[in-house]
Amino acid sequence: MKIIILFAFILSGCATFTGYNSIVESYHGIPEAELIRTWGIPSKIHGSGDSRFLMYSKSDTAMFGLIEERITCETTFEIQDRSVISSTFEGGQCWGKSKYNLNNKQFSPPD
């Protein structure tokens, strides 16, 4: 029974990351100013060659029974010619589809 519950948890996590990936990819091709308007000021900005990288970080604490664990998400957008050209993300806190409207690109960004 525990294996079935664990398998269901793993599958639901994959669906969540797929949803977050759709959200992040929906920003590809938009102007940098629009990204900043919806996500806010980035946590970090780095430049390399012709690209700028805007990084947004979120960190939270979760309780798993009696164990407290730090969960994070770092989302990075690559900017060239003032437009988003790619994105990446990593961490266990990368979710938020329920807070996102694909039609209006309204999103509550990571805290």
PDB file of C-alpha atoms in Angstrom:
ATOM      1  CA  MET A   1       0.000   0.000   0.000  1.00  0.00           C
ATOM      2  CA  LYS A   2       2.838   2.412   0.836  1.00  0.00           C
ATOM      3  CA  ILE A   3       4.355   1.803  -2.600  1.00  0.00           C
ATOM      4  CA  ILE A   4       1.083   2.767  -4.316  1.00  0.00           C
ATOM      5  CA  ILE A   5       0.865   6.001  -2.310  1.00  0.00           C
ATOM      6  CA  LEU A   6       4.496   6.834  -3.054  1.00  0.00           C
ATOM      7  CA  PHE A   7       3.978   6.144  -6.785  1.00  0.00           C
ATOM      8  CA  ALA A   8       0.888   8.399  -6.850  1.00  0.00           C
ATOM      9  CA  PHE A   9       2.865  11.164  -5.112  1.00  0.00           C
ATOM     10  CA  ILE A  10       5.671  10.893  -7.675  1.00  0.00           C
ATOM     11  CA  LEU A  11       3.219  11.051 -10.585  1.00  0.00           C
ATOM     12  CA  SER A  12       1.450  14.095  -9.160  1.00  0.00           C
ATOM     13  CA  GLY A  13       4.830  15.824  -8.784  1.00  0.00           C
ATOM     14  CA  CYS A  14       5.615  15.213 -12.467  1.00  0.00           C
ATOM     15  CA  ALA A  15       2.294  16.750 -13.493  1.00  0.00           C
ATOM     16  CA  THR A  16       3.031  19.787 -11.328  1.00  0.00           C
ATOM     17  CA  PHE A  17       6.454  20.321 -12.924  1.00  0.00           C
ATOM     18  CA  THR A  18       4.909  19.885 -16.390  1.00  0.00           C
ATOM     19  CA  GLY A  19       2.398  22.611 -15.516  1.00  0.00           C
ATOM     20  CA  TYR A  20       5.125  24.912 -14.237  1.00  0.00           C
ATOM     21  CA  ASN A  21       7.184  24.267 -17.368  1.00  0.00           C
ATOM     22  CA  SER A  22       4.193  25.365 -19.499  1.00  0.00           C
ATOM     23  CA  ILE A  23       3.904  28.553 -17.469  1.00  0.00           C
ATOM     24  CA  VAL A  24       7.592  29.396 -17.775  1.00  0.00           C
ATOM     25  CA  GLU A  25       7.738  28.555 -21.490  1.00  0.00           C
ATOM     26  CA  SER A  26       4.723  30.787 -22.180  1.00  0.00           C
ATOM     27  CA  TYR A  27       7.049  33.752 -21.559  1.00  0.00           C
ATOM     28  CA  HIS A  28       9.385  32.838 -24.433  1.00  0.00           C
ATOM     29  CA  GLY A  29       9.344  35.595 -27.041  1.00  0.00           C
ATOM     30  CA  ILE A  30       7.889  38.340 -24.850  1.00  0.00           C
ATOM     31  CA  PRO A  31       9.721  41.593 -24.087  1.00  0.00           C
ATOM     32  CA  GLU A  32      11.927  41.690 -20.992  1.00  0.00           C
ATOM     33  CA  ALA A  33       9.836  44.578 -19.631  1.00  0.00           C
ATOM     34  CA  GLU A  34       6.688  42.411 -19.753  1.00  0.00           C
ATOM     35  CA  LEU A  35       8.488  39.621 -17.857  1.00  0.00           C
ATOM     36  CA  ILE A  36       9.532  42.066 -15.142  1.00  0.00           C
ATOM     37  CA  ARG A  37       6.031  43.565 -15.045  1.00  0.00           C
ATOM     38  CA  THR A  38       4.480  40.177 -14.260  1.00  0.00           C
ATOM     39  CA  TRP A  39       7.255  38.508 -12.222  1.00  0.00           C
ATOM     40  CA  GLY A  40       8.667  41.558 -10.469  1.00  0.00           C
ATOM     41  CA  ILE A  41      12.276  42.488  -9.849  1.00  0.00           C
ATOM     42  CA  PRO A  42      14.589  39.464 -10.274  1.00  0.00           C
ATOM     43  CA  SER A  43      16.564  38.074  -7.343  1.00  0.00           C
ATOM     44  CA  LYS A  44      19.752  38.148  -9.445  1.00  0.00           C
ATOM     45  CA  ILE A  45      20.851  39.361 -12.878  1.00  0.00           C
ATOM     46  CA  HIS A  46      23.932  38.034 -14.683  1.00  0.00           C
ATOM     47  CA  GLY A  47      25.348  38.844 -18.089  1.00  0.00           C
ATOM     48  CA  SER A  48      27.333  36.611 -20.407  1.00  0.00           C
ATOM     49  CA  GLY A  49      28.130  37.489 -23.995  1.00  0.00           C
ATOM     50  CA  ASP A  50      25.004  38.780 -25.717  1.00  0.00           C
ATOM     51  CA  SER A  51      22.708  37.315 -23.049  1.00  0.00           C
ATOM     52  CA  ARG A  52      21.355  38.515 -19.724  1.00  0.00           C
ATOM     53  CA  PHE A  53      19.983  36.017 -17.215  1.00  0.00           C
ATOM     54  CA  LEU A  54      17.179  37.078 -14.870  1.00  0.00           C
ATOM     55  CA  MET A  55      16.855  34.727 -11.880  1.00  0.00           C
ATOM     56  CA  TYR A  56      13.851  34.452  -9.600  1.00  0.00           C
ATOM     57  CA  SER A  57      14.228  32.474  -6.364  1.00  0.00           C
ATOM     58  CA  LYS A  58      11.629  31.158  -3.963  1.00  0.00           C
ATOM     59  CA  SER A  59      12.346  29.384  -0.700  1.00  0.00           C
ATOM     60  CA  ASP A  60       9.962  27.947   1.864  1.00  0.00           C
ATOM     61  CA  THR A  61       9.869  25.465   4.710  1.00  0.00           C
ATOM     62  CA  ALA A  62       7.696  22.352   4.557  1.00  0.00           C
ATOM     63  CA  MET A  63       6.866  19.842   7.266  1.00  0.00           C
ATOM     64  CA  PHE A  64       6.955  16.147   6.389  1.00  0.00           C
ATOM     65  CA  GLY A  65       5.708  14.541   9.565  1.00  0.00           C
ATOM     66  CA  LEU A  66       8.178  15.665  12.216  1.00  0.00           C
ATOM     67  CA  ILE A  67      10.855  16.566   9.684  1.00  0.00           C
ATOM     68  CA  GLU A  68      11.220  20.167   8.573  1.00  0.00           C
ATOM     69  CA  GLU A  69      12.708  20.584   5.122  1.00  0.00           C
ATOM     70  CA  ARG A  70      13.717  23.638   3.085  1.00  0.00           C
ATOM     71  CA  ILE A  71      12.199  23.613  -0.412  1.00  0.00           C
ATOM     72  CA  THR A  72      13.265  26.021  -3.140  1.00  0.00           C
ATOM     73  CA  CYS A  73      12.681  27.018  -6.739  1.00  0.00           C
ATOM     74  CA  GLU A  74      15.013  28.979  -8.950  1.00  0.00           C
ATOM     75  CA  THR A  75      13.670  30.061 -12.332  1.00  0.00           C
ATOM     76  CA  THR A  76      16.033  31.657 -14.853  1.00  0.00           C
ATOM     77  CA  PHE A  77      15.062  33.500 -18.027  1.00  0.00           C
ATOM     78  CA  GLU A  78      17.615  34.192 -20.764  1.00  0.00           C
ATOM     79  CA  ILE A  79      17.226  37.573 -22.441  1.00  0.00           C
ATOM     80  CA  GLN A  80      18.655  38.565 -25.823  1.00  0.00           C
ATOM     81  CA  ASP A  81      17.726  41.703 -27.772  1.00  0.00           C
ATOM     82  CA  ARG A  82      15.386  42.636 -24.891  1.00  0.00           C
ATOM     83  CA  SER A  83      13.228  39.502 -25.341  1.00  0.00           C
ATOM     84  CA  VAL A  84      12.993  36.190 -23.452  1.00  0.00           C
ATOM     85  CA  ILE A  85      14.573  33.440 -25.564  1.00  0.00           C
ATOM     86  CA  SER A  86      14.758  30.522 -23.101  1.00  0.00           C
ATOM     87  CA  SER A  87      14.175  29.484 -19.513  1.00  0.00           C
ATOM     88  CA  THR A  88      15.144  26.875 -16.963  1.00  0.00           C
ATOM     89  CA  PHE A  89      14.046  26.019 -13.459  1.00  0.00           C
ATOM     90  CA  GLU A  90      15.020  23.690 -10.660  1.00  0.00           C
ATOM     91  CA  GLY A  91      13.847  22.863  -7.166  1.00  0.00           C
ATOM     92  CA  GLY A  92      10.984  21.259  -5.300  1.00  0.00           C
ATOM     93  CA  GLN A  93       8.986  24.479  -4.924  1.00  0.00           C
ATOM     94  CA  CYS A  94       8.483  25.017  -8.703  1.00  0.00           C
ATOM     95  CA  TRP A  95       4.733  25.044  -9.064  1.00  0.00           C
ATOM     96  CA  GLY A  96       1.979  27.570  -9.322  1.00  0.00           C
ATOM     97  CA  LYS A  97      -0.334  26.663 -12.206  1.00  0.00           C
ATOM     98  CA  SER A  98      -3.378  27.386 -10.019  1.00  0.00           C
ATOM     99  CA  LYS A  99      -2.097  30.964  -9.609  1.00  0.00           C
ATOM    100  CA  TYR A 100      -1.650  31.521 -13.362  1.00  0.00           C
ATOM    101  CA  ASN A 101      -3.990  32.654 -16.132  1.00  0.00           C
ATOM    102  CA  LEU A 102      -2.536  31.609 -19.513  1.00  0.00           C
ATOM    103  CA  ASN A 103      -4.876  33.935 -21.458  1.00  0.00           C
ATOM    104  CA  ASN A 104      -3.792  37.126 -19.672  1.00  0.00           C
ATOM    105  CA  LYS A 105      -0.330  35.973 -18.548  1.00  0.00           C
ATOM    106  CA  GLN A 106      -1.262  36.970 -15.016  1.00  0.00           C
ATOM    107  CA  PHE A 107       0.937  35.142 -12.536  1.00  0.00           C
ATOM    108  CA  SER A 108       1.711  35.385  -8.867  1.00  0.00           C
ATOM    109  CA  PRO A 109       5.501  35.017  -9.084  1.00  0.00           C
ATOM    110  CA  PRO A 110       7.670  33.230  -6.541  1.00  0.00           C
ATOM    111  CA  ASP A 111       8.009  35.188  -3.297  1.00  0.00           C
TER     112      ASP A 111
END
